[in-house]
Coordinates of C-alpha atoms in Angstrom, one line a residue:
L29 CA -13.6 -5.9 8.3
K30 CA -16.7 -5.7 6.3
G31 CA -19.5 -3.1 6.1
L32 CA -17.3 -0.1 7.1
M33 CA -17.2 1.3 3.6
T34 CA -21.0 1.2 3.0
G35 CA -22.0 4.7 1.7
W36 CA -18.5 5.5 0.3
R37 CA -19.2 7.5 -2.9
A38 CA -15.7 6.6 -4.0
M39 CA -16.8 2.9 -4.6
T40 CA -18.8 3.8 -7.6
A41 CA -17.6 7.4 -8.4
W42 CA -13.9 6.7 -8.9
T43 CA -13.9 5.8 -12.5
P44 CA -11.1 7.0 -14.9
E45 CA -13.3 9.6 -16.3
Y46 CA -14.3 11.0 -12.8
L47 CA -10.7 11.0 -11.6
K48 CA -9.7 12.9 -14.8
S49 CA -12.4 15.4 -14.4
V50 CA -11.3 16.2 -10.8
A51 CA -7.6 16.3 -11.1
G52 CA -6.5 15.1 -14.5
D53 CA -4.3 18.1 -15.3
Q54 CA -2.4 17.8 -11.9
M55 CA 1.0 16.4 -11.7
V56 CA 1.4 13.4 -9.4
E57 CA 4.5 11.6 -8.1
V58 CA 4.6 7.9 -9.4
M59 CA 7.3 5.3 -8.7
T60 CA 8.5 4.1 -12.2
G61 CA 11.2 1.9 -13.6
R62 CA 10.6 -0.8 -10.8
E63 CA 10.9 -3.9 -12.8
A64 CA 14.6 -3.1 -13.8
D65 CA 15.6 -2.8 -10.1
P66 CA 15.2 -5.7 -7.7
R67 CA 15.8 -3.1 -4.8
Y68 CA 13.1 -0.7 -6.1
E69 CA 11.7 -0.1 -2.7
R70 CA 15.0 0.4 -0.9
N71 CA 16.0 2.8 -3.8
A72 CA 12.6 4.6 -4.0
R73 CA 14.1 8.0 -4.3
T74 CA 15.7 7.2 -7.7
H75 CA 12.3 5.9 -9.0
R76 CA 10.2 9.0 -8.4
R77 CA 8.8 10.6 -11.5
N78 CA 6.1 13.4 -11.9
L79 CA 3.4 12.6 -14.4
R80 CA 0.2 14.3 -15.4
F81 CA -2.5 12.4 -13.5
A82 CA -4.6 11.8 -16.6
D83 CA -1.7 10.3 -18.4
Y84 CA -1.0 8.0 -15.4
I85 CA -4.7 6.9 -15.3
D86 CA -4.3 5.9 -19.0
M87 CA -1.3 3.9 -18.1
V88 CA -3.0 2.1 -15.3
Y89 CA -6.1 1.2 -17.3
S90 CA -4.1 0.2 -20.4
G91 CA -4.6 -3.5 -19.6
K92 CA -0.9 -4.1 -19.0
V93 CA -0.1 -6.2 -16.0
T94 CA 3.0 -4.7 -14.6
N95 CA 5.0 -3.7 -11.5
D96 CA 6.8 -0.9 -13.4
Y97 CA 4.7 2.0 -12.2
Y98 CA 2.8 2.5 -9.0
L99 CA 1.4 5.6 -7.2
V100 CA 2.2 4.7 -3.5
A101 CA 1.5 6.1 -0.1
N102 CA 4.4 8.3 0.3
N103 CA 3.4 10.7 -2.5
A104 CA 1.3 13.0 -0.3
F105 CA -1.5 12.7 -2.8
F106 CA -4.3 13.7 -0.4
Q107 CA -2.3 16.5 1.2
R108 CA -2.4 18.6 -2.0
P109 CA -5.3 21.1 -2.2
E110 CA -6.2 20.0 -5.7
M111 CA -7.1 16.5 -4.4
Q112 CA -9.3 17.7 -1.6
P113 CA -12.6 17.0 -3.6
L114 CA -11.6 13.3 -3.6
L115 CA -11.4 13.3 0.1
E116 CA -15.1 14.2 0.2
D117 CA -16.0 10.9 -1.6
F118 CA -15.3 8.8 1.5
T119 CA -15.8 9.0 5.3
A120 CA -13.2 7.7 7.7
F121 CA -14.3 5.4 10.4
P122 CA -15.0 7.4 13.6
E123 CA -15.0 4.4 15.8
Y124 CA -11.4 3.8 14.9
L125 CA -9.9 7.0 13.4
N126 CA -9.2 10.6 14.5
H127 CA -10.8 12.9 11.9
T128 CA -8.7 15.9 13.0
A129 CA -5.6 14.1 11.6
G130 CA -7.1 12.6 8.6
G131 CA -5.6 14.8 5.9
R132 CA -2.2 14.2 7.1
Q133 CA -2.5 10.5 7.8
C134 CA -4.6 9.3 4.8
F135 CA -2.9 7.8 1.8
L136 CA -3.7 6.5 -1.7
W137 CA -2.3 3.5 -3.5
F138 CA -3.2 3.3 -7.2
G139 CA -1.8 1.1 -9.8
P140 CA -2.3 -1.7 -12.5
A141 CA -2.7 -5.4 -11.8
G142 CA 0.8 -6.8 -11.1
T143 CA 2.1 -4.2 -8.7
V144 CA 4.0 -5.6 -5.8
T145 CA 5.0 -4.4 -2.4
P146 CA 7.8 -6.8 -1.2
L147 CA 7.8 -8.4 2.2
H148 CA 8.2 -5.7 4.9
H149 CA 6.7 -4.5 8.1
D150 CA 5.3 -1.0 8.9
T151 CA 6.2 1.1 12.0
S152 CA 2.6 1.8 12.9
N153 CA -0.9 0.2 12.8
I154 CA -2.7 0.7 9.5
L155 CA -6.2 0.3 8.1
L156 CA -6.3 -0.6 4.5
A157 CA -9.6 0.1 2.7
Q158 CA -10.0 -1.5 -0.7
V159 CA -11.9 0.8 -3.1
A160 CA -11.3 -1.0 -6.4
G161 CA -9.7 -4.3 -7.5
R162 CA -8.4 -7.1 -5.4
K163 CA -5.1 -7.4 -3.5
R164 CA -3.5 -10.6 -2.2
Y165 CA -1.7 -10.2 1.1
R166 CA 0.8 -12.7 2.6
L167 CA 1.0 -12.1 6.3
I168 CA 3.6 -13.3 8.8
P169 CA 3.2 -12.6 12.5
S170 CA 5.6 -10.0 14.0
S171 CA 6.8 -12.6 16.5
Q172 CA 8.5 -14.5 13.6
W173 CA 10.8 -11.6 12.8
Q174 CA 13.9 -13.9 13.4
Y175 CA 12.9 -16.0 10.3
V176 CA 12.6 -13.3 7.7
Y177 CA 16.2 -12.1 7.3
N178 CA 15.6 -8.4 8.0
S179 CA 19.1 -6.9 7.3
E180 CA 18.0 -3.5 6.2
G181 CA 15.3 -1.1 7.4
V182 CA 11.8 -2.6 7.4
F183 CA 12.5 -5.0 4.5
S184 CA 12.9 -8.7 4.4
D185 CA 15.7 -10.1 2.1
V186 CA 13.4 -13.0 1.2
D187 CA 11.4 -13.1 -2.1
C188 CA 8.1 -14.1 -0.4
E189 CA 6.6 -15.6 -3.6
N190 CA 9.7 -17.6 -4.6
P191 CA 11.9 -18.0 -1.5
D192 CA 15.3 -19.4 -1.8
L193 CA 15.5 -21.8 1.1
N194 CA 19.2 -22.5 0.5
R195 CA 20.1 -18.8 1.2
H196 CA 17.3 -18.3 3.7
P197 CA 16.7 -21.6 5.4
K198 CA 15.0 -20.1 8.5
F199 CA 12.2 -18.9 6.3
R200 CA 10.8 -22.4 6.2
N201 CA 9.7 -21.8 9.8
V202 CA 7.4 -18.9 9.1
S203 CA 3.6 -19.3 9.2
I204 CA 2.2 -17.5 6.2
T205 CA -1.5 -16.6 5.9
D206 CA -2.7 -15.7 2.4
I207 CA -5.8 -13.5 2.1
V208 CA -7.4 -11.6 -0.8
V209 CA -9.0 -8.3 0.1
E210 CA -12.0 -7.5 -2.1
P211 CA -13.5 -4.1 -2.9
G212 CA -15.4 -2.8 0.1
E213 CA -13.3 -4.7 2.6
V214 CA -10.9 -3.2 5.1
L215 CA -7.8 -4.9 6.4
F216 CA -6.3 -4.1 9.8
M217 CA -2.5 -4.4 9.6
P218 CA -1.0 -4.6 13.1
V219 CA 2.3 -2.8 13.7
G220 CA 5.2 -4.9 13.1
W221 CA 3.5 -7.6 11.1
W222 CA 5.3 -8.8 8.0
H223 CA 3.4 -8.6 4.8
H224 CA 3.7 -8.9 1.0
V225 CA 1.2 -7.4 -1.3
R226 CA 0.3 -8.1 -4.9
A227 CA -2.5 -6.4 -6.9
L228 CA -4.6 -8.9 -8.8
D229 CA -6.5 -6.2 -10.7
V230 CA -6.3 -2.5 -11.3
S231 CA -6.3 -1.4 -7.7
M232 CA -7.1 1.6 -5.6
T233 CA -6.5 1.4 -1.8
V234 CA -6.9 4.2 0.8
S235 CA -4.9 3.6 4.0
F236 CA -5.2 5.3 7.3
T237 CA -2.8 5.7 10.3
N238 CA -4.8 8.3 12.2
F239 CA -6.2 6.0 15.0
V240 CA -8.0 7.3 18.0
F241 CA -5.5 5.4 20.1
P242 CA -1.7 6.0 20.3
N243 CA 0.0 4.8 17.1
Y244 CA 3.6 5.9 17.5
F245 CA 6.3 3.4 18.4
T246 CA 10.0 3.4 19.1
W247 CA 12.1 0.9 17.1
E248 CA 15.4 -0.7 17.8
Q249 CA 17.6 -2.6 15.4

């Protein structure tokens, strides 16, 4: 979706200096030590670390390409009072989103080039608004769930970038669509769709689940 983020102050204002001036002294939860653990998403609780936001910003903008640290959606970043000024730098999309639930269902993803979210599906529909940097998404329709080897939770057992077809032969049947989301573009991720995400640059993404239509689903294994 293009044109939805026109007028977002965040697009130009969210520089390292500005972010530090607003909330640099605040502590934020970051997922660290990811590269030493192939199951870093499944073991997310063991990777949580609190860092001063200004220090984390310096890590992100150090020029290092890494998946070792990432500020992800489950950190409740926008729910903290100290971060409220940043919420004023963008406007959710009224034709799609319910503003009364925005604070509870609005999330920040922020990390260096090289951060990866492995192949998984989400349990609700999501809008992903790209503020800075580019992200490559690999998308697999929800109807192809039987080919992705989903043995645990919402995660696939397959390394989407380097699939081992001897271990996962059914994966050769999937239809993968690769797209790159640029700053100012919004991606609608339908509930249940499988996706793998890699940041190609320092990246900031704001995601929303507060749709004006029902967005809660019952799941069965």
